[in-house]
């Protein structure tokens, strides 16, 4: 990393990553380190320009190694309890970083991509690297970075578990396989997943089956490939900080594709592990990935599987997929993409009586959900304009097979969760 850096030493505060984010917003790179980091480790950081010790009034038993004060860069002790709202504190922080430490504001995605490409070329050399490419933001950006760095040494495996949104597997194949020319193994494992899930009604059991089957399919594909030494993962900074530095635990890698058997040993490549989510998106933009990939809304790992509540059936899954595509299309047309945090449809496992073509019809209801949130812990409802709701309803009733009602879920979180299961 060639960029100037401010180290934040974690003395038990919840706000460390907020400070790192704030400093990065000034254009200066910043990272959080555990309290027991040594003077030697700090001195080994070539572009370290300053150190912030950040604690919490309520945590008094965590201290740093005495000799770190001899590192030779400016120090400050900072208390950031909710300082985000205290303008004075934010100004203090800015002036420490820019005036006291004189850090250069050269943290940007062009430099990041340049540095990562160099680092990955060095790390991978002439060996081969494997990536589980889900098509989500993180794995897509990792793929684009690897293609740029060591394109001919990369193999991507895209496992289609049959629970993806309409057009997603096709987009992965078209962007990575065709446009970017990656070596892409596309595995349509729909039948395998749906057979395993047949009749399973418990949501946690469904999640477990999908997770375990994903590892199994990926493992089978990995075994077919020869001479792979590295496994690339889309681990991002919040994964590391949250499982990481607090209360003196060392920063450790967080394994997305955990659960691979011991004899499949890979060294990890995690180029996004120092980026926040918005930086991952900026990196994707920098690499030229399409907007609908870079700004894609959150989508659960078990996919449409948790939006087809109770036992998943192929026809209901298809109806969820089609209605979700209509909802997304209409939100796009109404200019709501990127403005609403998450929106989707789901179909509960219940039928109701209706009337179609002058005859009694017993069909499913589609539920529309559209929420806004900051951290997904609580959520509010997006007030969808009535005309738009009516248009979406009309399209779903006319275009989606097996559906005779459309409902709009206006429950905030709490009491409802965002997903229904
Ligand atoms: P809930 O339903 O708990 O959802 O309010 C909060 C956020 O998490 C997503 N979600 C999941 N993501 N695996 C995931 O990767 C899951 O099993 C899962 N369940 C929920 C959900 O879409 C929302 O963004």
PDB file of N, CA and C in Angstrom, residues 45-126:
ATOM      1  N   UNK A  45       5.199  -0.314   8.980  1.00  0.00           N
ATOM      2  CA  UNK A  45       4.234   0.254   8.023  1.00  0.00           C
ATOM      3  C   UNK A  45       4.881   1.477   7.374  1.00  0.00           C
ATOM      4  N   UNK A  46       5.233   1.375   6.099  1.00  0.00           N
ATOM      5  CA  UNK A  46       6.082   2.402   5.509  1.00  0.00           C
ATOM      6  C   UNK A  46       5.432   3.784   5.436  1.00  0.00           C
ATOM      7  N   UNK A  47       4.112   3.818   5.262  1.00  0.00           N
ATOM      8  CA  UNK A  47       3.481   5.127   5.079  1.00  0.00           C
ATOM      9  C   UNK A  47       2.613   5.546   6.250  1.00  0.00           C
ATOM     10  N   UNK A  48       2.947   5.032   7.434  1.00  0.00           N
ATOM     11  CA  UNK A  48       2.175   5.404   8.621  1.00  0.00           C
ATOM     12  C   UNK A  48       2.452   6.868   8.952  1.00  0.00           C
ATOM     13  N   UNK A  49       1.388   7.655   9.063  1.00  0.00           N
ATOM     14  CA  UNK A  49       1.561   9.094   9.326  1.00  0.00           C
ATOM     15  C   UNK A  49       1.032   9.526  10.682  1.00  0.00           C
ATOM     16  N   UNK A  50       0.225   8.666  11.330  1.00  0.00           N
ATOM     17  CA  UNK A  50      -0.321   9.055  12.627  1.00  0.00           C
ATOM     18  C   UNK A  50      -1.056   7.897  13.260  1.00  0.00           C
ATOM     19  N   UNK A  51      -1.236   8.012  14.593  1.00  0.00           N
ATOM     20  CA  UNK A  51      -1.910   6.932  15.324  1.00  0.00           C
ATOM     21  C   UNK A  51      -3.004   7.534  16.202  1.00  0.00           C
ATOM     22  N   UNK A  52      -4.166   6.895  16.164  1.00  0.00           N
ATOM     23  CA  UNK A  52      -5.277   7.323  17.016  1.00  0.00           C
ATOM     24  C   UNK A  52      -5.598   6.185  17.982  1.00  0.00           C
ATOM     25  N   UNK A  53      -5.524   6.488  19.269  1.00  0.00           N
ATOM     26  CA  UNK A  53      -5.914   5.484  20.257  1.00  0.00           C
ATOM     27  C   UNK A  53      -7.366   5.768  20.565  1.00  0.00           C
ATOM     28  N   UNK A  54      -8.223   4.805  20.339  1.00  0.00           N
ATOM     29  CA  UNK A  54      -9.641   5.093  20.515  1.00  0.00           C
ATOM     30  C   UNK A  54     -10.311   4.107  21.450  1.00  0.00           C
ATOM     31  N   UNK A  55     -10.782   4.636  22.567  1.00  0.00           N
ATOM     32  CA  UNK A  55     -11.392   3.759  23.565  1.00  0.00           C
ATOM     33  C   UNK A  55     -12.825   4.122  23.840  1.00  0.00           C
ATOM     34  N   UNK A  56     -13.310   3.536  24.891  1.00  0.00           N
ATOM     35  CA  UNK A  56     -14.683   3.742  25.316  1.00  0.00           C
ATOM     36  C   UNK A  56     -14.622   3.912  26.831  1.00  0.00           C
ATOM     37  N   UNK A  57     -15.333   4.898  27.315  1.00  0.00           N
ATOM     38  CA  UNK A  57     -15.315   5.197  28.762  1.00  0.00           C
ATOM     39  C   UNK A  57     -15.580   3.949  29.614  1.00  0.00           C
ATOM     40  N   UNK A  58     -16.420   3.073  29.075  1.00  0.00           N
ATOM     41  CA  UNK A  58     -16.826   1.922  29.886  1.00  0.00           C
ATOM     42  C   UNK A  58     -15.857   0.746  29.832  1.00  0.00           C
ATOM     43  N   UNK A  59     -14.854   0.852  28.962  1.00  0.00           N
ATOM     44  CA  UNK A  59     -13.884  -0.247  28.868  1.00  0.00           C
ATOM     45  C   UNK A  59     -12.556   0.281  29.395  1.00  0.00           C
ATOM     46  N   UNK A  60     -12.169  -0.151  30.586  1.00  0.00           N
ATOM     47  CA  UNK A  60     -10.982   0.455  31.220  1.00  0.00           C
ATOM     48  C   UNK A  60      -9.829  -0.529  31.349  1.00  0.00           C
ATOM     49  N   UNK A  61     -10.057  -1.801  31.024  1.00  0.00           N
ATOM     50  CA  UNK A  61      -9.012  -2.791  31.287  1.00  0.00           C
ATOM     51  C   UNK A  61      -8.174  -3.129  30.056  1.00  0.00           C
ATOM     52  N   UNK A  62      -8.291  -2.345  28.979  1.00  0.00           N
ATOM     53  CA  UNK A  62      -7.489  -2.639  27.788  1.00  0.00           C
ATOM     54  C   UNK A  62      -6.423  -1.562  27.644  1.00  0.00           C
ATOM     55  N   UNK A  63      -5.172  -1.970  27.483  1.00  0.00           N
ATOM     56  CA  UNK A  63      -4.109  -0.978  27.311  1.00  0.00           C
ATOM     57  C   UNK A  63      -3.206  -1.356  26.146  1.00  0.00           C
ATOM     58  N   UNK A  64      -2.362  -0.414  25.769  1.00  0.00           N
ATOM     59  CA  UNK A  64      -1.450  -0.668  24.640  1.00  0.00           C
ATOM     60  C   UNK A  64      -0.059  -1.009  25.170  1.00  0.00           C
ATOM     61  N   UNK A  65       0.796  -1.508  24.291  1.00  0.00           N
ATOM     62  CA  UNK A  65       2.206  -1.719  24.672  1.00  0.00           C
ATOM     63  C   UNK A  65       2.855  -0.355  24.882  1.00  0.00           C
ATOM     64  N   UNK A  66       3.578  -0.204  26.016  1.00  0.00           N
ATOM     65  CA  UNK A  66       4.143   1.105  26.375  1.00  0.00           C
ATOM     66  C   UNK A  66       5.019   1.722  25.288  1.00  0.00           C
ATOM     67  N   UNK A  67       5.800   0.863  24.600  1.00  0.00           N
ATOM     68  CA  UNK A  67       6.796   1.421  23.690  1.00  0.00           C
ATOM     69  C   UNK A  67       6.220   1.916  22.360  1.00  0.00           C
ATOM     70  N   UNK A  68       4.895   1.723  22.133  1.00  0.00           N
ATOM     71  CA  UNK A  68       4.395   2.186  20.827  1.00  0.00           C
ATOM     72  C   UNK A  68       4.437   3.708  20.697  1.00  0.00           C
ATOM     73  N   UNK A  69       4.562   4.396  21.851  1.00  0.00           N
ATOM     74  CA  UNK A  69       4.636   5.865  21.770  1.00  0.00           C
ATOM     75  C   UNK A  69       5.957   6.319  21.140  1.00  0.00           C
ATOM     76  N   UNK A  70       6.903   5.372  20.988  1.00  0.00           N
ATOM     77  CA  UNK A  70       8.203   5.733  20.392  1.00  0.00           C
ATOM     78  C   UNK A  70       8.236   5.483  18.884  1.00  0.00           C
ATOM     79  N   UNK A  71       7.101   5.205  18.287  1.00  0.00           N
ATOM     80  CA  UNK A  71       7.096   4.882  16.847  1.00  0.00           C
ATOM     81  C   UNK A  71       7.576   6.063  16.005  1.00  0.00           C
ATOM     82  N   UNK A  72       7.333   7.273  16.477  1.00  0.00           N
ATOM     83  CA  UNK A  72       7.862   8.425  15.760  1.00  0.00           C
ATOM     84  C   UNK A  72       6.850   9.124  14.865  1.00  0.00           C
ATOM     85  N   UNK A  73       5.557   8.866  15.061  1.00  0.00           N
ATOM     86  CA  UNK A  73       4.533   9.622  14.327  1.00  0.00           C
ATOM     87  C   UNK A  73       3.596  10.241  15.371  1.00  0.00           C
ATOM     88  N   UNK A  74       2.830  11.288  14.994  1.00  0.00           N
ATOM     89  CA  UNK A  74       1.924  11.904  15.967  1.00  0.00           C
ATOM     90  C   UNK A  74       0.866  10.919  16.489  1.00  0.00           C
ATOM     91  N   UNK A  75       0.520  11.123  17.741  1.00  0.00           N
ATOM     92  CA  UNK A  75      -0.503  10.311  18.407  1.00  0.00           C
ATOM     93  C   UNK A  75      -1.639  11.193  18.854  1.00  0.00           C
ATOM     94  N   UNK A  76      -2.835  10.635  18.909  1.00  0.00           N
ATOM     95  CA  UNK A  76      -3.881  11.324  19.662  1.00  0.00           C
ATOM     96  C   UNK A  76      -4.779  10.278  20.285  1.00  0.00           C
ATOM     97  N   UNK A  77      -5.333  10.641  21.420  1.00  0.00           N
ATOM     98  CA  UNK A  77      -6.319   9.748  22.029  1.00  0.00           C
ATOM     99  C   UNK A  77      -7.658  10.348  21.705  1.00  0.00           C
ATOM    100  N   UNK A  78      -8.565   9.545  21.274  1.00  0.00           N
ATOM    101  CA  UNK A  78      -9.801  10.064  20.750  1.00  0.00           C
ATOM    102  C   UNK A  78     -10.947   9.309  21.364  1.00  0.00           C
ATOM    103  N   UNK A  79     -11.940  10.011  21.781  1.00  0.00           N
ATOM    104  CA  UNK A  79     -13.137   9.301  22.228  1.00  0.00           C
ATOM    105  C   UNK A  79     -14.240   9.635  21.253  1.00  0.00           C
ATOM    106  N   UNK A  80     -14.773   8.621  20.653  1.00  0.00           N
ATOM    107  CA  UNK A  80     -15.713   8.854  19.567  1.00  0.00           C
ATOM    108  C   UNK A  80     -17.110   8.338  19.965  1.00  0.00           C
ATOM    109  N   UNK A  81     -17.457   8.473  21.260  1.00  0.00           N
ATOM    110  CA  UNK A  81     -18.825   7.945  21.481  1.00  0.00           C
ATOM    111  C   UNK A  81     -19.830   8.836  20.822  1.00  0.00           C
ATOM    112  N   UNK A  82     -20.296   8.290  19.732  1.00  0.00           N
ATOM    113  CA  UNK A  82     -21.318   9.032  18.965  1.00  0.00           C
ATOM    114  C   UNK A  82     -20.830  10.404  18.464  1.00  0.00           C
ATOM    115  N   UNK A  83     -19.517  10.545  18.319  1.00  0.00           N
ATOM    116  CA  UNK A  83     -18.979  11.840  17.898  1.00  0.00           C
ATOM    117  C   UNK A  83     -19.411  12.214  16.488  1.00  0.00           C
ATOM    118  N   UNK A  84     -19.936  11.196  15.748  1.00  0.00           N
ATOM    119  CA  UNK A  84     -20.396  11.471  14.390  1.00  0.00           C
ATOM    120  C   UNK A  84     -21.293  12.702  14.361  1.00  0.00           C
ATOM    121  N   UNK A  85     -22.095  12.871  15.436  1.00  0.00           N
ATOM    122  CA  UNK A  85     -23.020  14.004  15.455  1.00  0.00           C
ATOM    123  C   UNK A  85     -22.369  15.255  16.041  1.00  0.00           C
ATOM    124  N   UNK A  86     -21.211  15.104  16.638  1.00  0.00           N
ATOM    125  CA  UNK A  86     -20.590  16.276  17.270  1.00  0.00           C
ATOM    126  C   UNK A  86     -19.622  16.904  16.291  1.00  0.00           C
ATOM    127  N   UNK A  87     -20.059  18.001  15.682  1.00  0.00           N
ATOM    128  CA  UNK A  87     -19.274  18.602  14.624  1.00  0.00           C
ATOM    129  C   UNK A  87     -17.853  18.921  15.085  1.00  0.00           C
ATOM    130  N   UNK A  88     -17.726  19.419  16.313  1.00  0.00           N
ATOM    131  CA  UNK A  88     -16.420  19.795  16.847  1.00  0.00           C
ATOM    132  C   UNK A  88     -15.438  18.642  16.824  1.00  0.00           C
ATOM    133  N   UNK A  89     -15.918  17.472  17.222  1.00  0.00           N
ATOM    134  CA  UNK A  89     -15.053  16.285  17.273  1.00  0.00           C
ATOM    135  C   UNK A  89     -14.575  15.902  15.881  1.00  0.00           C
ATOM    136  N   UNK A  90     -15.523  15.994  14.927  1.00  0.00           N
ATOM    137  CA  UNK A  90     -15.170  15.632  13.559  1.00  0.00           C
ATOM    138  C   UNK A  90     -14.104  16.609  13.031  1.00  0.00           C
ATOM    139  N   UNK A  91     -14.273  17.896  13.346  1.00  0.00           N
ATOM    140  CA  UNK A  91     -13.279  18.895  12.931  1.00  0.00           C
ATOM    141  C   UNK A  91     -11.920  18.590  13.547  1.00  0.00           C
ATOM    142  N   UNK A  92     -11.901  18.201  14.846  1.00  0.00           N
ATOM    143  CA  UNK A  92     -10.653  17.832  15.523  1.00  0.00           C
ATOM    144  C   UNK A  92      -9.968  16.703  14.783  1.00  0.00           C
ATOM    145  N   UNK A  93     -10.776  15.719  14.393  1.00  0.00           N
ATOM    146  CA  UNK A  93     -10.231  14.541  13.727  1.00  0.00           C
ATOM    147  C   UNK A  93      -9.587  14.954  12.404  1.00  0.00           C
ATOM    148  N   UNK A  94     -10.318  15.772  11.650  1.00  0.00           N
ATOM    149  CA  UNK A  94      -9.836  16.201  10.347  1.00  0.00           C
ATOM    150  C   UNK A  94      -8.529  16.977  10.509  1.00  0.00           C
ATOM    151  N   UNK A  95      -8.494  17.854  11.510  1.00  0.00           N
ATOM    152  CA  UNK A  95      -7.300  18.671  11.649  1.00  0.00           C
ATOM    153  C   UNK A  95      -6.118  17.822  12.138  1.00  0.00           C
ATOM    154  N   UNK A  96      -6.395  16.796  12.956  1.00  0.00           N
ATOM    155  CA  UNK A  96      -5.301  15.901  13.369  1.00  0.00           C
ATOM    156  C   UNK A  96      -4.705  15.197  12.139  1.00  0.00           C
ATOM    157  N   UNK A  97      -5.600  14.665  11.300  1.00  0.00           N
ATOM    158  CA  UNK A  97      -5.137  13.875  10.149  1.00  0.00           C
ATOM    159  C   UNK A  97      -4.397  14.754   9.137  1.00  0.00           C
ATOM    160  N   UNK A  98      -4.997  15.905   8.821  1.00  0.00           N
ATOM    161  CA  UNK A  98      -4.451  16.701   7.718  1.00  0.00           C
ATOM    162  C   UNK A  98      -3.385  17.710   8.177  1.00  0.00           C
ATOM    163  N   UNK A  99      -3.589  18.356   9.356  1.00  0.00           N
ATOM    164  CA  UNK A  99      -2.655  19.413   9.785  1.00  0.00           C
ATOM    165  C   UNK A  99      -1.533  18.871  10.662  1.00  0.00           C
ATOM    166  N   UNK A 100      -1.898  18.005  11.611  1.00  0.00           N
ATOM    167  CA  UNK A 100      -0.863  17.498  12.529  1.00  0.00           C
ATOM    168  C   UNK A 100      -0.042  16.395  11.846  1.00  0.00           C
ATOM    169  N   UNK A 101      -0.739  15.398  11.302  1.00  0.00           N
ATOM    170  CA  UNK A 101      -0.013  14.269  10.690  1.00  0.00           C
ATOM    171  C   UNK A 101       0.452  14.611   9.267  1.00  0.00           C
ATOM    172  N   UNK A 102      -0.155  15.614   8.671  1.00  0.00           N
ATOM    173  CA  UNK A 102       0.158  16.016   7.300  1.00  0.00           C
ATOM    174  C   UNK A 102       0.056  14.833   6.314  1.00  0.00           C
ATOM    175  N   UNK A 103      -0.993  14.043   6.530  1.00  0.00           N
ATOM    176  CA  UNK A 103      -1.189  12.896   5.639  1.00  0.00           C
ATOM    177  C   UNK A 103      -1.611  13.382   4.260  1.00  0.00           C
ATOM    178  N   UNK A 104      -1.059  12.736   3.256  1.00  0.00           N
ATOM    179  CA  UNK A 104      -1.408  13.114   1.887  1.00  0.00           C
ATOM    180  C   UNK A 104      -2.768  12.502   1.527  1.00  0.00           C
ATOM    181  N   UNK A 105      -3.626  13.264   0.843  1.00  0.00           N
ATOM    182  CA  UNK A 105      -4.954  12.743   0.514  1.00  0.00           C
ATOM    183  C   UNK A 105      -4.904  12.015  -0.834  1.00  0.00           C
ATOM    184  N   UNK A 106      -4.329  10.834  -0.789  1.00  0.00           N
ATOM    185  CA  UNK A 106      -4.167  10.093  -2.052  1.00  0.00           C
ATOM    186  C   UNK A 106      -4.852   8.722  -2.021  1.00  0.00           C
ATOM    187  N   UNK A 107      -5.836   8.566  -1.125  1.00  0.00           N
ATOM    188  CA  UNK A 107      -6.597   7.314  -1.102  1.00  0.00           C
ATOM    189  C   UNK A 107      -7.742   7.428  -2.082  1.00  0.00           C
ATOM    190  N   UNK A 108      -7.634   6.718  -3.188  1.00  0.00           N
ATOM    191  CA  UNK A 108      -8.740   6.695  -4.150  1.00  0.00           C
ATOM    192  C   UNK A 108      -8.707   5.359  -4.886  1.00  0.00           C
ATOM    193  N   UNK A 109      -9.748   5.091  -5.618  1.00  0.00           N
ATOM    194  CA  UNK A 109      -9.890   3.758  -6.213  1.00  0.00           C
ATOM    195  C   UNK A 109      -8.899   3.486  -7.341  1.00  0.00           C
ATOM    196  N   UNK A 110      -8.484   4.531  -8.026  1.00  0.00           N
ATOM    197  CA  UNK A 110      -7.500   4.311  -9.095  1.00  0.00           C
ATOM    198  C   UNK A 110      -6.202   3.774  -8.467  1.00  0.00           C
ATOM    199  N   UNK A 111      -5.772   4.421  -7.376  1.00  0.00           N
ATOM    200  CA  UNK A 111      -4.563   3.954  -6.700  1.00  0.00           C
ATOM    201  C   UNK A 111      -4.764   2.575  -6.074  1.00  0.00           C
ATOM    202  N   UNK A 112      -5.953   2.378  -5.512  1.00  0.00           N
ATOM    203  CA  UNK A 112      -6.226   1.082  -4.876  1.00  0.00           C
ATOM    204  C   UNK A 112      -6.115  -0.048  -5.902  1.00  0.00           C
ATOM    205  N   UNK A 113      -6.785   0.141  -7.048  1.00  0.00           N
ATOM    206  CA  UNK A 113      -6.772  -0.907  -8.080  1.00  0.00           C
ATOM    207  C   UNK A 113      -5.332  -1.148  -8.543  1.00  0.00           C
ATOM    208  N   UNK A 114      -4.611  -0.086  -8.757  1.00  0.00           N
ATOM    209  CA  UNK A 114      -3.224  -0.201  -9.194  1.00  0.00           C
ATOM    210  C   UNK A 114      -2.394  -1.021  -8.194  1.00  0.00           C
ATOM    211  N   UNK A 115      -2.508  -0.676  -6.912  1.00  0.00           N
ATOM    212  CA  UNK A 115      -1.745  -1.380  -5.878  1.00  0.00           C
ATOM    213  C   UNK A 115      -2.151  -2.845  -5.755  1.00  0.00           C
ATOM    214  N   UNK A 116      -3.471  -3.089  -5.781  1.00  0.00           N
ATOM    215  CA  UNK A 116      -3.942  -4.472  -5.628  1.00  0.00           C
ATOM    216  C   UNK A 116      -3.503  -5.344  -6.792  1.00  0.00           C
ATOM    217  N   UNK A 117      -3.535  -4.775  -7.982  1.00  0.00           N
ATOM    218  CA  UNK A 117      -3.114  -5.541  -9.158  1.00  0.00           C
ATOM    219  C   UNK A 117      -1.653  -5.966  -8.981  1.00  0.00           C
ATOM    220  N   UNK A 118      -0.824  -5.032  -8.543  1.00  0.00           N
ATOM    221  CA  UNK A 118       0.586  -5.351  -8.302  1.00  0.00           C
ATOM    222  C   UNK A 118       0.755  -6.420  -7.228  1.00  0.00           C
ATOM    223  N   UNK A 119       0.039  -6.218  -6.114  1.00  0.00           N
ATOM    224  CA  UNK A 119       0.128  -7.168  -4.992  1.00  0.00           C
ATOM    225  C   UNK A 119      -0.306  -8.569  -5.404  1.00  0.00           C
ATOM    226  N   UNK A 120      -1.413  -8.644  -6.141  1.00  0.00           N
ATOM    227  CA  UNK A 120      -1.925  -9.962  -6.522  1.00  0.00           C
ATOM    228  C   UNK A 120      -1.006 -10.641  -7.538  1.00  0.00           C
ATOM    229  N   UNK A 121      -0.416  -9.849  -8.418  1.00  0.00           N
ATOM    230  CA  UNK A 121       0.531 -10.443  -9.379  1.00  0.00           C
ATOM    231  C   UNK A 121       1.697 -11.061  -8.630  1.00  0.00           C
ATOM    232  N   UNK A 122       2.160 -10.350  -7.602  1.00  0.00           N
ATOM    233  CA  UNK A 122       3.275 -10.841  -6.789  1.00  0.00           C
ATOM    234  C   UNK A 122       2.868 -12.094  -6.028  1.00  0.00           C
ATOM    235  N   UNK A 123       1.687 -12.034  -5.397  1.00  0.00           N
ATOM    236  CA  UNK A 123       1.246 -13.148  -4.556  1.00  0.00           C
ATOM    237  C   UNK A 123       1.006 -14.408  -5.391  1.00  0.00           C
ATOM    238  N   UNK A 124       0.374 -14.261  -6.548  1.00  0.00           N
ATOM    239  CA  UNK A 124      -0.055 -15.433  -7.313  1.00  0.00           C
ATOM    240  C   UNK A 124       1.046 -15.959  -8.236  1.00  0.00           C
ATOM    241  N   UNK A 125       1.879 -15.065  -8.713  1.00  0.00           N
ATOM    242  CA  UNK A 125       2.994 -15.485  -9.573  1.00  0.00           C
ATOM    243  C   UNK A 125       2.492 -16.261 -10.767  1.00  0.00           C
ATOM    244  N   UNK A 126       3.040 -17.471 -11.005  1.00  0.00           N
ATOM    245  CA  UNK A 126       2.530 -18.239 -12.152  1.00  0.00           C
ATOM    246  C   UNK A 126       1.637 -19.392 -11.701  1.00  0.00           C
TER     247      UNK A 126
END
